[in-house]
Amino acid sequence: LNRSNQKKIIFVHLLGAHANYKLRYPDQFAMFPQSQDPVQNVINEYDNAVAFTDFVIREIIDMFSSTNKTGTVMFFSDHGEEVYDEIEFVGHPINGVFTKNMIEIPFLNWSNPKLDIPDTVKNRRFTLNDLSHTLADLYQVYSNEIDTTRSLFHDSFIERPRIVWDSILLE
């Protein structure tokens, strides 16, 4: 982060809350204790993994923010997990069975005050299919292939139906 003033992008790939959840956090982050109930135990391990991921993201934001450079920290998951919330299942889609938890994923964009991102973007419905347009717009990469109506941060953004397999995810 502190090497030169050149433009850069850094990717950090986290395992986050992928199974086996117990392996995704150190013991000191076991905020939710082991349980005699195996289902509750999996839920607790998942919640611990999410809490640790939140901690790591906060540390990354703090590290970046201390540099006083213009930029963003963006976090998103590749998929969600069902953990006994809607169905008796743990994990992500198999055999075309989806729950909202498998599809709705966290998307966080932290930016320092040097970037002017309007508050109006906070509640927009967005699909990661449009991430390339969003990143290009945000970081001022210009191309005839960029569609600003698909950029989460652009005034011309248009919400689109989010399609899962052959079905439209209803809001």
C-alpha angles and dihedrals in degrees: 000000000000097000110108130320095264120127112266143168122209123196122203114189112204126192086215112167100346114138131294084058094184089065094055101074138039119250093256088065094058093116092154109058131228112273136206088230108082093209093051089046091058090046091051092048090050091050090049090051091051091048091051091048088052089052092051092049091050090051091051091049091049092049092050094043091054090061092064090219125142112256150082142264112218126190129184137152125236090226141345130248132233108219105179092294103117102004137016093266141102122211137024134307121324125170092000095296108138134177127191090254090060093052106033106075134181116263118183128177117184116184130178119241092262088077115068106218112165120235089233091081094064098087100035117127108237139179124210087229084081096049094106091056091046094050093046091050094044094049095039098246108159127208139140086244094064115099110196091195084071094049113103091210100047126098090230093057114139121198111232132196110270107231124205114193103311097335133082114237105234117219 
